[in-house]
Amino acid sequence: MHQLLPSTTPSRIRWRILLLLLFISIITYIDRVNISVTARQMMPALGLTDLQMGQIFSAFVFGYALFQIPGGWLGDRWGPRRVLTFAVIWWSIFTALTAVAPTLPLASLIGIMGSLMVVRFLIGIGEAAALPNFNRAVANWHPPNERGLGIGITIGGIGVGSALTPPITAWIMVNYGWQTAFYAAGGLGIGIALLWYWYATDHPRQHAHVNNAEAELIEGSDSLPDPPVPLEGRSGKAWGTVHDVFTEFETREGRPPASQAKGNGTGGKKDIPISSTPIRTGRKSEPASIHKSKTTTVPWQAILTTPTVWWLTLSYTCLGYVAYVYMSWFYLYLVNVRGFAILQGAFFASAPFIAMAIFCPLGGWVTDRLTEKYGVNCGRAWVGGAGMILAALSIIIGANIEAPYVAIGFLSLGAGWLYFTVGPFWSSTTDLSKPYAGTLSGLMNTGANLGGTLSPTLTPWLADTFGWSVSLGIAAGIALLGGLCWLMIRPEYGLKS
């Protein structure tokens, strides 16, 4: 049976877990956007029009948006190790099947386009679990003063994946055919999923190489016991007894009962702790809180009646709208509007995503430092609000300036400042309630994908009707609205009791 390694110097296993999450994040984005590159050969080969290809792209977004909340809930209930492993293998299999979708028996029933839409929809279902479970893993593996940086590094993989995908996919496609690009991406995803399952655990105290010093560092200020939950198999009948025990404990310790606190769970500033007393399970120890969390019912009434949840979701919807402008139209904007050549435009189109990869962890680090010094509400809101407002300012300048290279610089800064806010957004869901961080982040990311559903269609329509300056100006205004929402966001107060 595993015992935590005795040492006064904390081990650094949490950073290895974070590196694995970064790898998964990169492959997530590779599998999401490689079809936009292979479409150049797929469309003539399969006889697909631009409109049909757009519908195939939309099938992914629909599945992705639809399963955000279930994906996050599964992570809260079963843990990110198993959920991420299953999800990555799931979408990797269907990524590989994209190559043969036109020849599947399904294609004879609903056509080539229909078969591709079903496969892309199923990829979207799998990838929907990714970001909420990244957040669940960071919440489990990092103390409060590292969570912004942790999620910033992880989601920064979007920028890395965006920069790597076009040239690598194009090279594979040109040399080995478009089908090989999907086989390679699928195989890479399965390999990373197996590596994650082999090395990762849901909680630090389960890991064979985490010493006691690191476990205590991660638990940090998590000094309150877990909130009372119905005991397994008793249908909640033991609730009153368990509640009395916890209330008596808190009273002896000189603390207000959890039911009267202001943050986590359904209220209380402190994070819900990982139990320090392991339950022996064979290969590794497992905290008692893990078993209890599996019987906890999601407090939907508390979630849906907490104003901060809705302001956070609205603000992230604004971020999603603007982010999809970059993902869908920035390259064509450079070529068609700014007059760049095809290869030159492809090179400069990576600039916003490089900015995202840099600004995303930077914003996470800044929000952690400000949170330590000024508290959760200020630390999250200052970075979230300032980043969105600076993104709006950068976009409006870039859209209206004549010099093309200067315009690229400002528009890229806009993308960077936009993703500067990722740390406070995702950390706020953990601040609201650590036990339900996966569910809350799934709800928040559903908003982002609602915005992302509107953006690819609305942006070109506005540009055709009023011009690109107006279209990008509206995106800047939406970013400004998202920044102003942070005036109403108070994650430190937790869910409404």
Tab-separated table of C-alpha atoms in Angstrom:
chain	number	residue	atom	x	y	z
A	1	MET	CA	0.000	0.000	0.000
A	2	HIS	CA	1.245	3.423	-0.984
A	3	GLN	CA	2.425	5.838	1.703
A	4	LEU	CA	3.065	9.509	0.907
A	5	LEU	CA	6.788	10.103	0.571
A	6	PRO	CA	8.179	11.904	3.653
A	7	SER	CA	10.025	15.097	2.712
A	8	THR	CA	10.163	18.720	3.750
A	9	THR	CA	10.651	19.825	0.119
A	10	PRO	CA	7.470	19.529	-1.941
A	11	SER	CA	7.658	17.267	-4.969
A	12	ARG	CA	6.607	18.787	-8.300
A	13	ILE	CA	4.286	16.162	-9.712
A	14	ARG	CA	1.504	18.717	-10.165
A	15	TRP	CA	3.545	20.439	-12.895
A	16	ARG	CA	3.968	17.139	-14.751
A	17	ILE	CA	0.211	16.670	-14.594
A	18	LEU	CA	-0.133	20.189	-15.987
A	19	LEU	CA	2.251	19.338	-18.835
A	20	LEU	CA	0.098	16.348	-19.762
A	21	LEU	CA	-2.979	18.584	-19.727
A	22	LEU	CA	-1.155	20.968	-22.075
A	23	PHE	CA	-0.432	18.079	-24.469
A	24	ILE	CA	-4.106	17.083	-24.404
A	25	SER	CA	-5.093	20.700	-25.018
A	26	ILE	CA	-2.846	20.860	-28.085
A	27	ILE	CA	-4.209	17.619	-29.547
A	28	THR	CA	-7.735	18.839	-28.786
A	29	TYR	CA	-7.234	21.791	-31.059
A	30	ILE	CA	-5.379	19.808	-33.734
A	31	ASP	CA	-8.330	17.429	-34.005
A	32	ARG	CA	-10.755	20.342	-34.036
A	33	VAL	CA	-9.258	22.410	-36.850
A	34	ASN	CA	-7.321	19.988	-39.056
A	35	ILE	CA	-10.421	19.554	-41.219
A	36	SER	CA	-10.316	23.270	-42.090
A	37	VAL	CA	-6.930	22.619	-43.731
A	38	THR	CA	-7.762	19.282	-45.361
A	39	ALA	CA	-10.977	20.789	-46.744
A	40	ARG	CA	-8.889	22.147	-49.627
A	41	GLN	CA	-8.468	18.583	-50.956
A	42	MET	CA	-11.599	17.044	-49.452
A	43	MET	CA	-14.085	19.356	-51.149
A	44	PRO	CA	-13.103	18.641	-54.775
A	45	ALA	CA	-12.440	14.968	-54.030
A	46	LEU	CA	-15.857	14.441	-52.425
A	47	GLY	CA	-17.819	16.969	-54.461
A	48	LEU	CA	-18.688	19.195	-51.508
A	49	THR	CA	-19.633	22.867	-51.823
A	50	ASP	CA	-18.604	25.669	-49.475
A	51	LEU	CA	-22.064	25.623	-47.907
A	52	GLN	CA	-21.962	21.878	-47.321
A	53	MET	CA	-18.498	22.122	-45.782
A	54	GLY	CA	-19.760	24.874	-43.503
A	55	GLN	CA	-22.573	22.605	-42.329
A	56	ILE	CA	-20.029	19.880	-41.577
A	57	PHE	CA	-18.026	22.385	-39.514
A	58	SER	CA	-21.201	23.425	-37.650
A	59	ALA	CA	-22.010	19.816	-36.730
A	60	PHE	CA	-18.895	19.772	-34.539
A	61	VAL	CA	-19.837	23.026	-32.799
A	62	PHE	CA	-23.348	21.737	-32.112
A	63	GLY	CA	-22.098	18.563	-30.427
A	64	TYR	CA	-19.408	20.510	-28.586
A	65	ALA	CA	-21.843	23.055	-27.160
A	66	LEU	CA	-24.528	20.500	-26.337
A	67	PHE	CA	-22.326	18.333	-24.103
A	68	GLN	CA	-20.339	20.947	-22.160
A	69	ILE	CA	-22.396	20.623	-18.972
A	70	PRO	CA	-22.645	16.783	-19.055
A	71	GLY	CA	-18.883	16.601	-19.688
A	72	GLY	CA	-18.153	18.811	-16.694
A	73	TRP	CA	-20.608	16.915	-14.492
A	74	LEU	CA	-18.961	13.610	-15.365
A	75	GLY	CA	-15.589	15.041	-14.304
A	76	ASP	CA	-17.036	16.149	-10.969
A	77	ARG	CA	-18.563	12.727	-10.398
A	78	TRP	CA	-15.982	10.291	-11.794
A	79	GLY	CA	-12.793	12.348	-11.831
A	80	PRO	CA	-10.748	13.825	-14.705
A	81	ARG	CA	-8.449	10.799	-15.076
A	82	ARG	CA	-11.098	8.425	-16.353
A	83	VAL	CA	-13.268	11.028	-18.070
A	84	LEU	CA	-10.419	12.623	-20.031
A	85	THR	CA	-9.022	9.219	-21.001
A	86	PHE	CA	-12.374	8.069	-22.355
A	87	ALA	CA	-13.086	11.417	-24.031
A	88	VAL	CA	-9.724	11.649	-25.820
A	89	ILE	CA	-9.920	8.052	-27.052
A	90	TRP	CA	-13.521	8.660	-28.151
A	91	TRP	CA	-12.806	11.730	-30.249
A	92	SER	CA	-9.506	10.313	-31.550
A	93	ILE	CA	-11.313	7.256	-32.939
A	94	PHE	CA	-13.842	9.453	-34.707
A	95	THR	CA	-11.079	11.776	-35.933
A	96	ALA	CA	-9.500	8.764	-37.652
A	97	LEU	CA	-12.922	7.704	-38.950
A	98	THR	CA	-13.254	11.093	-40.662
A	99	ALA	CA	-10.862	9.728	-43.295
A	100	VAL	CA	-13.221	6.866	-44.170
A	101	ALA	CA	-16.548	8.567	-43.417
A	102	PRO	CA	-17.392	8.858	-47.146
A	103	THR	CA	-17.103	5.050	-47.502
A	104	LEU	CA	-18.875	4.016	-44.287
A	105	PRO	CA	-22.218	2.182	-44.609
A	106	LEU	CA	-23.765	5.293	-43.052
A	107	ALA	CA	-22.845	7.254	-46.196
A	108	SER	CA	-25.095	5.023	-48.312
A	109	LEU	CA	-28.026	5.921	-46.049
A	110	ILE	CA	-27.575	9.669	-45.505
A	111	GLY	CA	-24.959	10.625	-48.058
A	112	ILE	CA	-21.309	11.631	-47.794
A	113	MET	CA	-22.094	14.999	-46.235
A	114	GLY	CA	-24.454	13.411	-43.709
A	115	SER	CA	-21.868	10.801	-42.754
A	116	LEU	CA	-19.214	13.469	-42.228
A	117	MET	CA	-21.657	15.550	-40.166
A	118	VAL	CA	-22.392	12.616	-37.853
A	119	VAL	CA	-18.681	11.899	-37.376
A	120	ARG	CA	-17.885	15.564	-36.668
A	121	PHE	CA	-20.840	15.775	-34.254
A	122	LEU	CA	-19.454	12.791	-32.345
A	123	ILE	CA	-15.999	14.396	-32.227
A	124	GLY	CA	-17.655	17.488	-30.751
A	125	ILE	CA	-19.349	15.394	-28.063
A	126	GLY	CA	-15.989	13.972	-27.002
A	127	GLU	CA	-14.122	17.268	-27.033
A	128	ALA	CA	-16.870	18.905	-24.967
A	129	ALA	CA	-15.473	17.130	-21.909
A	130	ALA	CA	-11.967	18.509	-22.409
A	131	LEU	CA	-11.945	22.052	-21.007
A	132	PRO	CA	-14.294	21.438	-18.040
A	133	ASN	CA	-12.130	18.483	-17.018
A	134	PHE	CA	-8.949	20.517	-17.477
A	135	ASN	CA	-10.458	22.864	-14.920
A	136	ARG	CA	-11.475	19.962	-12.675
A	137	ALA	CA	-7.905	18.593	-12.772
A	138	VAL	CA	-6.330	21.996	-12.069
A	139	ALA	CA	-8.721	22.513	-9.145
A	140	ASN	CA	-7.701	19.130	-7.709
A	141	TRP	CA	-3.974	19.446	-8.347
A	142	HIS	CA	-3.140	23.080	-7.627
A	143	PRO	CA	-3.536	25.325	-4.591
A	144	PRO	CA	-5.651	28.475	-4.947
A	145	ASN	CA	-2.618	30.667	-5.689
A	146	GLU	CA	-1.647	28.508	-8.708
A	147	ARG	CA	-5.016	27.796	-10.319
A	148	GLY	CA	-5.095	30.829	-12.602
A	149	LEU	CA	-1.634	30.020	-13.942
A	150	GLY	CA	-2.489	26.331	-14.183
A	151	ILE	CA	-5.605	26.784	-16.295
A	152	GLY	CA	-3.863	29.542	-18.266
A	153	ILE	CA	-1.031	27.206	-19.265
A	154	THR	CA	-3.475	24.425	-20.101
A	155	ILE	CA	-5.826	26.464	-22.265
A	156	GLY	CA	-2.798	28.198	-23.762
A	157	GLY	CA	-2.455	24.951	-25.691
A	158	ILE	CA	-5.159	26.375	-27.968
A	159	GLY	CA	-2.661	28.940	-29.206
A	160	VAL	CA	0.075	26.339	-29.601
A	161	GLY	CA	-2.243	23.977	-31.446
A	162	SER	CA	-3.461	26.792	-33.678
A	163	ALA	CA	0.086	27.666	-34.683
A	164	LEU	CA	1.143	24.045	-35.302
A	165	THR	CA	-1.921	22.621	-37.033
A	166	PRO	CA	-1.952	24.422	-40.414
A	167	PRO	CA	1.669	23.798	-41.480
A	168	ILE	CA	1.880	20.234	-40.141
A	169	THR	CA	-1.515	19.197	-41.521
A	170	ALA	CA	-0.779	20.838	-44.870
A	171	TRP	CA	2.575	19.045	-45.130
A	172	ILE	CA	1.006	15.660	-44.352
A	173	MET	CA	-1.836	16.337	-46.781
A	174	VAL	CA	0.458	17.346	-49.643
A	175	ASN	CA	2.851	14.423	-49.157
A	176	TYR	CA	0.592	11.590	-48.013
A	177	GLY	CA	-2.997	12.633	-48.738
A	178	TRP	CA	-5.693	14.257	-46.641
A	179	GLN	CA	-6.806	10.934	-45.114
A	180	THR	CA	-3.377	10.425	-43.507
A	181	ALA	CA	-3.711	13.692	-41.602
A	182	PHE	CA	-6.741	12.275	-39.758
A	183	TYR	CA	-5.109	8.902	-39.117
A	184	ALA	CA	-2.023	10.599	-37.674
A	185	ALA	CA	-4.052	12.925	-35.443
A	186	GLY	CA	-6.218	10.051	-34.201
A	187	GLY	CA	-3.209	7.877	-33.380
A	188	LEU	CA	-1.478	10.743	-31.566
A	189	GLY	CA	-4.592	11.375	-29.479
A	190	ILE	CA	-4.909	7.729	-28.415
A	191	GLY	CA	-1.237	7.684	-27.426
A	192	ILE	CA	-1.619	10.799	-25.255
A	193	ALA	CA	-4.808	9.402	-23.687
A	194	LEU	CA	-3.016	6.220	-22.631
A	195	LEU	CA	-0.098	8.244	-21.238
A	196	TRP	CA	-2.535	10.363	-19.233
A	197	TYR	CA	-4.305	7.304	-17.821
A	198	TRP	CA	-0.986	5.655	-16.899
A	199	TYR	CA	0.540	8.644	-15.120
A	200	ALA	CA	-2.281	10.870	-13.851
A	201	THR	CA	-4.529	10.467	-10.837
A	202	ASP	CA	-7.631	12.378	-9.832
A	203	HIS	CA	-6.078	13.690	-6.605
A	204	PRO	CA	-2.499	14.245	-5.419
A	205	ARG	CA	-2.750	11.846	-2.487
A	206	GLN	CA	-3.493	9.026	-4.920
A	207	HIS	CA	-0.209	9.510	-6.782
A	208	ALA	CA	2.722	7.289	-5.901
A	209	HIS	CA	5.319	10.055	-6.337
A	210	VAL	CA	3.606	12.925	-4.502
A	211	ASN	CA	5.182	13.525	-1.111
A	212	ASN	CA	3.335	14.805	1.923
A	213	ALA	CA	4.804	18.299	1.561
A	214	GLU	CA	3.347	18.726	-1.932
A	215	ALA	CA	-0.010	17.264	-0.888
A	216	GLU	CA	-0.227	19.743	1.986
A	217	LEU	CA	0.860	22.586	-0.295
A	218	ILE	CA	-1.897	21.753	-2.770
A	219	GLU	CA	-4.488	21.493	-0.036
A	220	GLY	CA	-3.279	24.890	1.151
A	221	SER	CA	-6.047	26.770	2.901
A	222	ASP	CA	-8.481	23.908	2.419
A	223	SER	CA	-8.907	23.584	6.148
A	224	LEU	CA	-12.617	22.931	6.466
A	225	PRO	CA	-13.927	19.365	6.201
A	226	ASP	CA	-16.091	18.379	3.283
A	227	PRO	CA	-19.664	19.657	3.463
A	228	PRO	CA	-22.279	17.106	4.483
A	229	VAL	CA	-23.627	14.919	1.705
A	230	PRO	CA	-26.145	12.093	1.694
A	231	LEU	CA	-24.508	8.789	2.547
A	232	GLU	CA	-24.312	6.267	-0.271
A	233	GLY	CA	-27.249	3.925	-0.404
A	234	ARG	CA	-29.225	5.753	2.262
A	235	SER	CA	-31.175	8.100	-0.024
A	236	GLY	CA	-30.203	11.077	2.091
A	237	LYS	CA	-31.756	9.749	5.322
A	238	ALA	CA	-28.544	10.259	7.272
A	239	TRP	CA	-28.306	13.926	6.237
A	240	GLY	CA	-29.373	15.358	9.560
A	241	THR	CA	-26.894	13.277	11.561
A	242	VAL	CA	-23.990	14.140	9.278
A	243	HIS	CA	-24.943	17.830	9.286
A	244	ASP	CA	-24.969	17.870	13.082
A	245	VAL	CA	-21.509	16.277	13.219
A	246	PHE	CA	-20.052	18.884	10.858
A	247	THR	CA	-21.738	21.762	12.648
A	248	GLU	CA	-20.416	20.533	15.999
A	249	PHE	CA	-16.899	20.205	14.566
A	250	GLU	CA	-16.968	23.731	13.110
A	251	THR	CA	-18.283	25.179	16.345
A	252	ARG	CA	-15.474	23.515	18.336
A	253	GLU	CA	-12.943	24.927	15.894
A	254	GLY	CA	-14.338	28.447	16.323
A	255	ARG	CA	-15.606	28.624	12.742
A	256	PRO	CA	-19.098	29.363	11.481
A	257	PRO	CA	-20.903	26.294	10.190
A	258	ALA	CA	-20.413	25.603	6.493
A	259	SER	CA	-24.071	26.327	5.916
A	260	GLN	CA	-23.474	29.890	7.130
A	261	ALA	CA	-20.226	30.505	5.280
A	262	LYS	CA	-19.953	32.650	2.182
A	263	GLY	CA	-18.101	30.578	-0.362
A	264	ASN	CA	-17.496	27.071	-1.768
A	265	GLY	CA	-19.954	24.230	-2.132
A	266	THR	CA	-23.132	26.120	-1.449
A	267	GLY	CA	-21.300	28.895	0.372
A	268	GLY	CA	-17.883	29.516	1.955
A	269	LYS	CA	-14.618	31.301	1.154
A	270	LYS	CA	-12.483	28.250	1.807
A	271	ASP	CA	-12.054	25.533	-0.749
A	272	ILE	CA	-13.412	22.101	0.014
A	273	PRO	CA	-10.463	20.040	1.178
A	274	ILE	CA	-9.085	16.792	-0.024
A	275	SER	CA	-9.171	14.539	2.997
A	276	SER	CA	-5.778	13.976	4.556
A	277	THR	CA	-6.752	10.501	5.713
A	278	PRO	CA	-6.353	8.095	2.796
A	279	ILE	CA	-8.540	5.077	2.262
A	280	ARG	CA	-6.431	2.150	1.116
A	281	THR	CA	-7.459	0.904	-2.301
A	282	GLY	CA	-4.511	-1.272	-3.311
A	283	ARG	CA	-2.035	0.464	-5.597
A	284	LYS	CA	-2.608	3.981	-4.272
A	285	SER	CA	-4.408	5.712	-1.476
A	286	GLU	CA	-7.658	7.498	-2.112
A	287	PRO	CA	-9.124	10.314	-0.059
A	288	ALA	CA	-12.410	9.735	1.622
A	289	SER	CA	-13.785	12.893	0.021
A	290	ILE	CA	-13.555	11.250	-3.384
A	291	HIS	CA	-16.028	8.559	-2.393
A	292	LYS	CA	-18.381	11.053	-0.858
A	293	SER	CA	-18.275	13.373	-3.860
A	294	LYS	CA	-19.648	10.598	-6.048
A	295	THR	CA	-22.934	10.676	-4.136
A	296	THR	CA	-23.278	14.461	-4.124
A	297	THR	CA	-26.168	15.881	-6.117
A	298	VAL	CA	-25.389	18.994	-8.161
A	299	PRO	CA	-27.017	21.972	-6.371
A	300	TRP	CA	-28.766	23.298	-9.460
A	301	GLN	CA	-30.995	25.647	-7.480
A	302	ALA	CA	-27.956	27.282	-5.885
A	303	ILE	CA	-26.170	27.480	-9.238
A	304	LEU	CA	-29.113	28.910	-11.158
A	305	THR	CA	-29.979	31.495	-8.492
A	306	THR	CA	-26.430	32.826	-8.069
A	307	PRO	CA	-26.091	36.061	-10.099
A	308	THR	CA	-22.321	35.680	-10.456
A	309	VAL	CA	-22.823	32.438	-12.416
A	310	TRP	CA	-24.939	34.231	-15.008
A	311	TRP	CA	-22.737	37.317	-15.255
A	312	LEU	CA	-19.721	35.032	-15.661
A	313	THR	CA	-21.485	33.034	-18.377
A	314	LEU	CA	-22.597	36.197	-20.188
A	315	SER	CA	-19.071	37.600	-20.108
A	316	TYR	CA	-17.641	34.333	-21.421
A	317	THR	CA	-20.274	34.300	-24.173
A	318	CYS	CA	-18.844	37.647	-25.261
A	319	LEU	CA	-15.336	36.158	-25.226
A	320	GLY	CA	-16.526	33.219	-27.313
A	321	TYR	CA	-18.024	35.498	-29.958
A	322	VAL	CA	-14.787	37.437	-30.396
A	323	ALA	CA	-12.560	34.338	-30.231
A	324	TYR	CA	-14.455	32.679	-33.083
A	325	VAL	CA	-13.945	35.773	-35.238
A	326	TYR	CA	-10.217	35.030	-35.083
A	327	MET	CA	-10.661	31.296	-35.547
A	328	SER	CA	-13.046	31.580	-38.492
A	329	TRP	CA	-12.217	34.751	-40.411
A	330	PHE	CA	-8.850	36.259	-39.527
A	331	TYR	CA	-6.922	34.518	-42.309
A	332	LEU	CA	-9.470	35.454	-44.983
A	333	TYR	CA	-9.579	39.005	-43.602
A	334	LEU	CA	-5.823	39.338	-44.112
A	335	VAL	CA	-5.956	37.947	-47.662
A	336	ASN	CA	-9.199	39.475	-48.944
A	337	VAL	CA	-9.270	42.804	-47.091
A	338	ARG	CA	-5.680	43.620	-46.191
A	339	GLY	CA	-4.287	42.308	-49.468
A	340	PHE	CA	-1.755	39.761	-48.250
A	341	ALA	CA	-0.673	36.924	-50.526
A	342	ILE	CA	-1.932	33.426	-49.660
A	343	LEU	CA	1.301	32.149	-48.080
A	344	GLN	CA	2.089	35.517	-46.503
A	345	GLY	CA	-1.412	35.673	-45.044
A	346	ALA	CA	-1.055	32.155	-43.651
A	347	PHE	CA	2.144	33.187	-41.895
A	348	PHE	CA	0.701	36.323	-40.312
A	349	ALA	CA	-2.574	34.578	-39.451
A	350	SER	CA	-0.683	32.693	-36.736
A	351	ALA	CA	0.163	35.946	-34.897
A	352	PRO	CA	-3.076	36.153	-32.830
A	353	PHE	CA	-2.699	32.539	-31.732
A	354	ILE	CA	0.915	33.065	-30.680
A	355	ALA	CA	-0.331	36.028	-28.639
A	356	MET	CA	-2.971	33.772	-27.067
A	357	ALA	CA	-0.328	31.189	-26.115
A	358	ILE	CA	1.734	33.901	-24.374
A	359	PHE	CA	-1.007	35.991	-22.757
A	360	CYS	CA	-3.087	33.054	-21.502
A	361	PRO	CA	-0.622	31.810	-18.830
A	362	LEU	CA	0.511	35.393	-18.156
A	363	GLY	CA	-3.030	36.409	-17.238
A	364	GLY	CA	-3.349	33.343	-15.032
A	365	TRP	CA	-0.158	34.254	-13.174
A	366	VAL	CA	-1.259	37.880	-12.710
A	367	THR	CA	-4.699	36.943	-11.389
A	368	ASP	CA	-3.116	34.544	-8.872
A	369	ARG	CA	-0.744	37.238	-7.592
A	370	LEU	CA	-3.507	39.853	-7.303
A	371	THR	CA	-5.807	37.346	-5.617
A	372	GLU	CA	-3.134	36.624	-3.008
A	373	LYS	CA	-2.684	40.327	-2.292
A	374	TYR	CA	-6.179	41.802	-2.699
A	375	GLY	CA	-8.575	38.857	-2.405
A	376	VAL	CA	-10.504	36.699	-4.837
A	377	ASN	CA	-13.060	39.259	-6.016
A	378	CYS	CA	-10.486	41.920	-6.898
A	379	GLY	CA	-7.873	39.488	-8.203
A	380	ARG	CA	-10.280	37.882	-10.650
A	381	ALA	CA	-12.329	40.940	-11.655
A	382	TRP	CA	-9.405	43.305	-12.249
A	383	VAL	CA	-7.703	40.912	-14.652
A	384	GLY	CA	-10.915	39.714	-16.303
A	385	GLY	CA	-12.355	43.200	-16.791
A	386	ALA	CA	-9.099	44.866	-17.822
A	387	GLY	CA	-8.251	42.118	-20.325
A	388	MET	CA	-11.622	42.306	-22.082
A	389	ILE	CA	-11.554	46.118	-22.223
A	390	LEU	CA	-7.984	46.175	-23.570
A	391	ALA	CA	-8.990	43.561	-26.141
A	392	ALA	CA	-11.836	45.814	-27.281
A	393	LEU	CA	-9.514	48.803	-27.556
A	394	SER	CA	-6.873	46.858	-29.498
A	395	ILE	CA	-9.424	45.436	-31.942
A	396	ILE	CA	-11.036	48.791	-32.687
A	397	ILE	CA	-7.625	50.364	-33.365
A	398	GLY	CA	-6.484	47.442	-35.523
A	399	ALA	CA	-9.702	47.465	-37.560
A	400	ASN	CA	-9.410	51.154	-38.450
A	401	ILE	CA	-5.693	51.722	-38.896
A	402	GLU	CA	-4.407	51.859	-42.475
A	403	ALA	CA	-0.919	50.331	-42.124
A	404	PRO	CA	-1.455	46.564	-42.566
A	405	TYR	CA	1.429	45.376	-40.370
A	406	VAL	CA	0.477	47.732	-37.556
A	407	ALA	CA	-3.116	46.525	-37.914
A	408	ILE	CA	-1.964	42.920	-37.546
A	409	GLY	CA	-0.030	43.926	-34.419
A	410	PHE	CA	-3.045	45.535	-32.758
A	411	LEU	CA	-5.465	42.792	-33.803
A	412	SER	CA	-3.047	40.185	-32.465
A	413	LEU	CA	-2.805	42.117	-29.205
A	414	GLY	CA	-6.600	42.030	-29.119
A	415	ALA	CA	-6.514	38.236	-29.235
A	416	GLY	CA	-3.791	38.182	-26.584
A	417	TRP	CA	-5.697	40.454	-24.200
A	418	LEU	CA	-8.832	38.399	-24.821
A	419	TYR	CA	-7.083	35.237	-23.639
A	420	PHE	CA	-5.372	37.134	-20.833
A	421	THR	CA	-8.750	36.713	-19.104
A	422	VAL	CA	-8.926	32.910	-19.351
A	423	GLY	CA	-7.258	32.389	-15.954
A	424	PRO	CA	-9.770	34.500	-13.996
A	425	PHE	CA	-12.733	33.062	-15.909
A	426	TRP	CA	-11.978	29.410	-15.237
A	427	SER	CA	-10.545	29.969	-11.765
A	428	SER	CA	-13.725	31.789	-10.793
A	429	THR	CA	-15.749	28.629	-11.337
A	430	THR	CA	-13.474	26.885	-8.827
A	431	ASP	CA	-13.698	29.848	-6.445
A	432	LEU	CA	-17.484	29.635	-6.605
A	433	SER	CA	-17.512	25.951	-5.719
A	434	LYS	CA	-14.567	23.604	-5.952
A	435	PRO	CA	-16.671	20.405	-5.747
A	436	TYR	CA	-18.704	21.514	-8.782
A	437	ALA	CA	-15.964	23.262	-10.757
A	438	GLY	CA	-16.435	20.900	-13.711
A	439	THR	CA	-20.184	21.468	-13.918
A	440	LEU	CA	-19.861	25.233	-13.495
A	441	SER	CA	-17.111	25.542	-16.091
A	442	GLY	CA	-19.184	23.415	-18.481
A	443	LEU	CA	-22.088	25.825	-18.036
A	444	MET	CA	-19.800	28.813	-18.586
A	445	ASN	CA	-18.208	27.286	-21.693
A	446	THR	CA	-21.644	26.543	-23.115
A	447	GLY	CA	-22.092	30.307	-23.213
A	448	ALA	CA	-18.821	30.721	-25.087
A	449	ASN	CA	-19.976	28.281	-27.733
A	450	LEU	CA	-23.326	29.991	-28.096
A	451	GLY	CA	-21.364	33.121	-28.904
A	452	GLY	CA	-19.130	31.040	-31.136
A	453	THR	CA	-22.151	29.732	-33.035
A	454	LEU	CA	-23.297	33.263	-33.902
A	455	SER	CA	-19.920	34.730	-34.744
A	456	PRO	CA	-18.875	32.788	-37.900
A	457	THR	CA	-22.180	33.605	-39.629
A	458	LEU	CA	-22.834	37.110	-38.301
A	459	THR	CA	-19.299	38.437	-38.898
A	460	PRO	CA	-19.266	38.082	-42.726
A	461	TRP	CA	-22.867	39.318	-42.995
A	462	LEU	CA	-21.982	42.480	-41.094
A	463	ALA	CA	-18.853	42.878	-43.204
A	464	ASP	CA	-20.794	42.526	-46.478
A	465	THR	CA	-23.502	44.895	-45.313
A	466	PHE	CA	-21.557	47.573	-43.440
A	467	GLY	CA	-17.879	46.849	-44.042
A	468	TRP	CA	-15.179	45.061	-42.075
A	469	SER	CA	-14.478	48.057	-39.833
A	470	VAL	CA	-18.042	47.907	-38.552
A	471	SER	CA	-18.017	44.114	-38.262
A	472	LEU	CA	-14.829	44.143	-36.190
A	473	GLY	CA	-16.070	47.201	-34.298
A	474	ILE	CA	-19.129	45.232	-33.178
A	475	ALA	CA	-16.810	42.447	-32.015
A	476	ALA	CA	-14.895	45.069	-30.024
A	477	GLY	CA	-18.147	46.328	-28.510
A	478	ILE	CA	-19.068	42.788	-27.472
A	479	ALA	CA	-15.652	42.423	-25.818
A	480	LEU	CA	-16.282	45.697	-23.966
A	481	LEU	CA	-19.636	44.367	-22.751
A	482	GLY	CA	-17.871	41.251	-21.494
A	483	GLY	CA	-15.419	43.435	-19.586
A	484	LEU	CA	-18.200	45.450	-17.949
A	485	CYS	CA	-19.843	42.226	-16.761
A	486	TRP	CA	-16.929	41.776	-14.375
A	487	LEU	CA	-18.293	44.673	-12.310
A	488	MET	CA	-21.020	42.239	-11.194
A	489	ILE	CA	-18.931	39.089	-10.732
A	490	ARG	CA	-18.178	38.093	-7.106
A	491	PRO	CA	-16.714	34.570	-7.083
A	492	GLU	CA	-15.457	34.877	-3.501
A	493	TYR	CA	-19.022	34.826	-2.183
A	494	GLY	CA	-19.637	31.354	-3.592
A	495	LEU	CA	-22.965	29.887	-4.617
A	496	LYS	CA	-26.158	31.293	-3.177
A	497	SER	CA	-27.121	29.321	-0.089
